[in-house]
PDB file of C-alpha atoms in Angstrom:
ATOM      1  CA  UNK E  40     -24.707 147.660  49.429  1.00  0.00           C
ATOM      2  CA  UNK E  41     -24.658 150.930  51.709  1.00  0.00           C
ATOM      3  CA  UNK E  42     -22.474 151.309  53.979  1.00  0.00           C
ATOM      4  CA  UNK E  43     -24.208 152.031  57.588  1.00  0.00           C
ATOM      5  CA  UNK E  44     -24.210 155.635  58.728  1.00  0.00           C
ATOM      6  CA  UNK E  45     -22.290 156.119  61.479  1.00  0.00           C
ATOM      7  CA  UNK E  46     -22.655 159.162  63.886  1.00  0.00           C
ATOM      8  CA  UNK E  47     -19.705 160.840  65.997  1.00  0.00           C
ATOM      9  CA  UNK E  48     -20.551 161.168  70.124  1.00  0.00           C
ATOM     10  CA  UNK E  49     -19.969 165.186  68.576  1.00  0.00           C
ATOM     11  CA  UNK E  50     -23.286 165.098  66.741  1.00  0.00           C
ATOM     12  CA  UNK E  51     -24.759 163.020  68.506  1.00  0.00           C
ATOM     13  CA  UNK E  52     -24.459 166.363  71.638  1.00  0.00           C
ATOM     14  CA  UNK E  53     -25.274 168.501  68.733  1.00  0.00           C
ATOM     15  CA  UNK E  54     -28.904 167.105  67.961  1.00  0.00           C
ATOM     16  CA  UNK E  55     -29.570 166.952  71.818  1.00  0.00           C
ATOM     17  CA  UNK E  56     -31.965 169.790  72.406  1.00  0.00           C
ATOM     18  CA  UNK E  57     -30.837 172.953  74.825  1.00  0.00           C
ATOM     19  CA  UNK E  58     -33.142 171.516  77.768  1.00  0.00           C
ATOM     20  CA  UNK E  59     -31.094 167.949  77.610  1.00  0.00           C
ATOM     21  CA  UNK E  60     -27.769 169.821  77.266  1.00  0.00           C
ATOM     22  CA  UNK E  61     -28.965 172.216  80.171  1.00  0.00           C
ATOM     23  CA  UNK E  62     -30.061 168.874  82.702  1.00  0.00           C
ATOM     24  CA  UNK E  63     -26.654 167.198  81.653  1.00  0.00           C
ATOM     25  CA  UNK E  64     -24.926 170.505  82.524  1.00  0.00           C
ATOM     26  CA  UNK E  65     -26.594 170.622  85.964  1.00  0.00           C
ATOM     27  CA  UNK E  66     -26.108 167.093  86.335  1.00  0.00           C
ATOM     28  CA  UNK E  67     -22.195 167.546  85.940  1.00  0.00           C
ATOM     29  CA  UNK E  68     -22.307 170.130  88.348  1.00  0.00           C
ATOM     30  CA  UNK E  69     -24.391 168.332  91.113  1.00  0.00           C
ATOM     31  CA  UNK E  70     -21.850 165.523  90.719  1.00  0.00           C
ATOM     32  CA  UNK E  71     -18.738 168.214  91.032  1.00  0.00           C
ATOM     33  CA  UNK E  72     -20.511 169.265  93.900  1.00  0.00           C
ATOM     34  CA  UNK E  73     -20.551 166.212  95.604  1.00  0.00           C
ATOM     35  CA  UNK E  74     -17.326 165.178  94.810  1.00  0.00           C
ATOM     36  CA  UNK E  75     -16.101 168.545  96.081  1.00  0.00           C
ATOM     37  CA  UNK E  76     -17.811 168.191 100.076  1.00  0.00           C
ATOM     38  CA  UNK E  77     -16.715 164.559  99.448  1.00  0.00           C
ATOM     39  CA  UNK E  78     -13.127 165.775  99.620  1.00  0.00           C
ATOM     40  CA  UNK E  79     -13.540 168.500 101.691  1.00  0.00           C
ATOM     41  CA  UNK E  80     -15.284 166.664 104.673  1.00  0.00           C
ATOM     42  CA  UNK E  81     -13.227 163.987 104.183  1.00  0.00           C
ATOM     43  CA  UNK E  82     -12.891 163.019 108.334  1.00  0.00           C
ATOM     44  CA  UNK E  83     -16.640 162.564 108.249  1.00  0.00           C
ATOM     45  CA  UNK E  84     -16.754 160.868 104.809  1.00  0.00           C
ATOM     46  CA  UNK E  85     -14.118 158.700 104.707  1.00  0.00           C
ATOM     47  CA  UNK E  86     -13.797 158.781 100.786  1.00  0.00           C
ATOM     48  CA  UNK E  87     -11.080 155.839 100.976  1.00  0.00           C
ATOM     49  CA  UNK E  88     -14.011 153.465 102.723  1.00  0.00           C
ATOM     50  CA  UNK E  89     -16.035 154.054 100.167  1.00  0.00           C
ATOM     51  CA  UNK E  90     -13.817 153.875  97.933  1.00  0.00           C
ATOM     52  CA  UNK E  91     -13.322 150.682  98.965  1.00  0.00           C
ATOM     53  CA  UNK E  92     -17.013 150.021  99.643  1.00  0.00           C
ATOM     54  CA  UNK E  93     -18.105 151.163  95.934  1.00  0.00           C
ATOM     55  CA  UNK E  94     -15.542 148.536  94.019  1.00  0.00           C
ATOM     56  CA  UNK E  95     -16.532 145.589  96.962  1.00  0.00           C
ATOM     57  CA  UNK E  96     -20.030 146.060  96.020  1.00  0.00           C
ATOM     58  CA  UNK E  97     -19.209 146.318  92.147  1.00  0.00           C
ATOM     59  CA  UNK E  98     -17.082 142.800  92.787  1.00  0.00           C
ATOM     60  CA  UNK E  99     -20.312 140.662  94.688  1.00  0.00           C
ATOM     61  CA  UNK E 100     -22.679 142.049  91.696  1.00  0.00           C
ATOM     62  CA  UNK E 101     -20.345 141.103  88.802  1.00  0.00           C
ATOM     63  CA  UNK E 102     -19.449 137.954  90.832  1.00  0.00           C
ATOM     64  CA  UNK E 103     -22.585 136.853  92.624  1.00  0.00           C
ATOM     65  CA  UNK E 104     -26.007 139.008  92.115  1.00  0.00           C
ATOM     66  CA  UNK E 105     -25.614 139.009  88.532  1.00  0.00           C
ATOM     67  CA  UNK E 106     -25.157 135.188  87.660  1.00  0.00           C
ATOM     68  CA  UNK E 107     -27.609 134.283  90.072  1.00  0.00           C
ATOM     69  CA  UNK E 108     -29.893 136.397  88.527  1.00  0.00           C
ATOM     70  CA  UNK E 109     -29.370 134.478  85.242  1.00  0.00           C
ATOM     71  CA  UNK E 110     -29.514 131.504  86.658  1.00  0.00           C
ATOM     72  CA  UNK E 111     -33.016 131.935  88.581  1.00  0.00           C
ATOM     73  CA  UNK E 112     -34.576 133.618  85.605  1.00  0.00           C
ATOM     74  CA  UNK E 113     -33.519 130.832  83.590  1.00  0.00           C
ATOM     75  CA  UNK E 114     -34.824 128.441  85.737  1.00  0.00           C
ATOM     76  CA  UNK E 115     -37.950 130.566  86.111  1.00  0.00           C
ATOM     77  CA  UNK E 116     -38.334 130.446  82.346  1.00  0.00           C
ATOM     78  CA  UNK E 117     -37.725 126.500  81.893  1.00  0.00           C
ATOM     79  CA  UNK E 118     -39.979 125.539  85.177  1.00  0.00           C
ATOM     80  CA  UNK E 119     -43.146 128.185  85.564  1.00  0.00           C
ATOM     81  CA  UNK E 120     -45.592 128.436  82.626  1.00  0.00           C
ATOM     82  CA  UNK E 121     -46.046 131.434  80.275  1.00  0.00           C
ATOM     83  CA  UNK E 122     -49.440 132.880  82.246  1.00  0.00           C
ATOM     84  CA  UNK E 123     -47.884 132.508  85.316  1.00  0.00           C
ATOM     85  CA  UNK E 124     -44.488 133.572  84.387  1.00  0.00           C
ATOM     86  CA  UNK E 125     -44.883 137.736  84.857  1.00  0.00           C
ATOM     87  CA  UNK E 126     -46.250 136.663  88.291  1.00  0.00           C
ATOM     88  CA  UNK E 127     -43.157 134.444  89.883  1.00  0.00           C
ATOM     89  CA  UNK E 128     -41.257 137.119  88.099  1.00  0.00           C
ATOM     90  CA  UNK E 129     -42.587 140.293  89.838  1.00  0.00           C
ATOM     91  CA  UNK E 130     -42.502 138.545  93.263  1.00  0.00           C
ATOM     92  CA  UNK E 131     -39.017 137.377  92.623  1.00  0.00           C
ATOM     93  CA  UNK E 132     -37.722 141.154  92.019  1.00  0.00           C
ATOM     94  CA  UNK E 133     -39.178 142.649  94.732  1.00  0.00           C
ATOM     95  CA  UNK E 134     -38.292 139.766  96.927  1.00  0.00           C
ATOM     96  CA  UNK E 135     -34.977 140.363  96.111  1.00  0.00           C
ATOM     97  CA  UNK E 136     -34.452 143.446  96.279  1.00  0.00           C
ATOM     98  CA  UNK E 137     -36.398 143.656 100.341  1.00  0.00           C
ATOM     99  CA  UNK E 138     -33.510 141.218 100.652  1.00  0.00           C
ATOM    100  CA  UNK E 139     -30.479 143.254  99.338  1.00  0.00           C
ATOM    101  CA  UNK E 140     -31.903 145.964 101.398  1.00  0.00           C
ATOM    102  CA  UNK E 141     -32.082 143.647 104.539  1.00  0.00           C
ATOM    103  CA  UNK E 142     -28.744 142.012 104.918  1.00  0.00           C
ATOM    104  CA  UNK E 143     -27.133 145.214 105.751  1.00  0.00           C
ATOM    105  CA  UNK E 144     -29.023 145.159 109.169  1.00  0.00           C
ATOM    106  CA  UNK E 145     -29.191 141.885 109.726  1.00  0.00           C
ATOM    107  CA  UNK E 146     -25.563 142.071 109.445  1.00  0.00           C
ATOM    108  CA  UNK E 147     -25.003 144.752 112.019  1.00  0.00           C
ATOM    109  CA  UNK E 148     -28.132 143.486 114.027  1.00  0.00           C
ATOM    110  CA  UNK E 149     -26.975 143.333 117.773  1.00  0.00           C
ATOM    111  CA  UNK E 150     -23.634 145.410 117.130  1.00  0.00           C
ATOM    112  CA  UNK E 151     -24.993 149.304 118.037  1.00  0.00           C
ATOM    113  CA  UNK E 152     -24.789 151.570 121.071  1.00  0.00           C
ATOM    114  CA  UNK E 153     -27.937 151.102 123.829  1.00  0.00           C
ATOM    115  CA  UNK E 154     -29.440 154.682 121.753  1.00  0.00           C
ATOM    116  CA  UNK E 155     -30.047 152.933 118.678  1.00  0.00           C
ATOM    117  CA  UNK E 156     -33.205 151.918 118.377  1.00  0.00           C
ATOM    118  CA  UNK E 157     -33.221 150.942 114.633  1.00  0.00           C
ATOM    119  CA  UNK E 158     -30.945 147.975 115.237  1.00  0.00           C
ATOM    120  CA  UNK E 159     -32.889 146.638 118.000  1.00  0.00           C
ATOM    121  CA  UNK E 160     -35.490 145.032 115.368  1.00  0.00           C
ATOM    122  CA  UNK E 161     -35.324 141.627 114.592  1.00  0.00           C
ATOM    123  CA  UNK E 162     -34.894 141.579 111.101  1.00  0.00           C
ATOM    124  CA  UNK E 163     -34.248 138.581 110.038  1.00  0.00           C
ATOM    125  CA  UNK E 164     -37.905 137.626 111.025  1.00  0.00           C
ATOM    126  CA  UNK E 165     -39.386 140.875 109.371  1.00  0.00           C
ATOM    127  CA  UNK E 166     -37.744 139.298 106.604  1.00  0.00           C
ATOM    128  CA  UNK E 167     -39.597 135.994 105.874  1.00  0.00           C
ATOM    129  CA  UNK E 168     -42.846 138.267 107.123  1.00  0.00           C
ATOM    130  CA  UNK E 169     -42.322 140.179 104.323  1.00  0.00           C
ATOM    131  CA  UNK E 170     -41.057 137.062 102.054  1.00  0.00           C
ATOM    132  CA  UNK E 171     -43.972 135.490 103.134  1.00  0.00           C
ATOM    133  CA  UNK E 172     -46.667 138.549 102.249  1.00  0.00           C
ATOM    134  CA  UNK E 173     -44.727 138.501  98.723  1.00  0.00           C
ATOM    135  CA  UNK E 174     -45.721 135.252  97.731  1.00  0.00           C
ATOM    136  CA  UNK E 175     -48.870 135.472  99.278  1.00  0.00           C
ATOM    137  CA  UNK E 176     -49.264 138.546  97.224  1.00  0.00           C
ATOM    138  CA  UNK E 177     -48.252 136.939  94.174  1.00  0.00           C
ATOM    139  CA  UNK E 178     -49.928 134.136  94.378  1.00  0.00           C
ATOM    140  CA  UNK E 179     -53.673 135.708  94.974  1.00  0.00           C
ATOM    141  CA  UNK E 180     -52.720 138.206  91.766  1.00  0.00           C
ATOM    142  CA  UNK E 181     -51.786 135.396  89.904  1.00  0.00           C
ATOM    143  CA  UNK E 182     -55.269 133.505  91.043  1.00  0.00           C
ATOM    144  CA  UNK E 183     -57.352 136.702  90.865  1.00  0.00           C
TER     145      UNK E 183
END
């Protein structure tokens, strides 16, 4: 038997062509950057909130997001038939994530100052518009 060939992270950065070295590089540096005016405007950034902010979210994905995902994909797979499987799927996702991205403001809906117009929507109904149009959707490709 061989043994299997095992590569250090070292050569692995050595076989990396100059153009992926050069975008990690100025990857590096546009994170330094914004670590640095993190820091520096720190009044205006609040790096302890977010901070804060970063782990919560980190927490309700490892907690919640995550197993429920598992769990409604493995329903998905036991209940909904092969053909029609990519379908539930694809509306699923992007019904999801038009959720994640609502709950923010439907959170904070009714809690601005009188000049901000973008919390003056109702979005919980926008919501199950959109919900709505997504199934819709997803039905008539899955028909078509």
């Amino acid at each position: 038997m061989t043994a299997a060939r095992r590569t250090s992270p070292l050569a692995t950065v050595r076989s990396a062509g100059p153009l992926r070295l050069a975008l990690a590089m100025l990857g590096l540096l546009v994170i330094a950057y914004g670590g640095l005016r993190l820091v520096q405007d720190a009044k205006d950034t609040k790096p302890l909130q977010l901070a804060v902010s970063i782990i919560g979210i980190a927490v309700l994905h490892d907690a919640v997001i995550a197993p429920l995902t598992v769990a409604v994909g493995w329903l998905v797979t036991r209940l909904v038939r092969p053909r029609a499987r990519a379908y539930v799927q694809g509306g699923l996702a992007v019904a999801g994530i038009i959720t994640l991205m609502s709950l923010p403001l439907i959170h904070r809906q009714g809690r601005s100052g009188p000049g901000s117009a973008l919390l003056t929507q109702n979005y919980t109904r926008n919501l199950v518009v959109l919900l709505v149009l997504i199934a819709l959707v997803t039905a008539g490709a899955y028909a078509l």
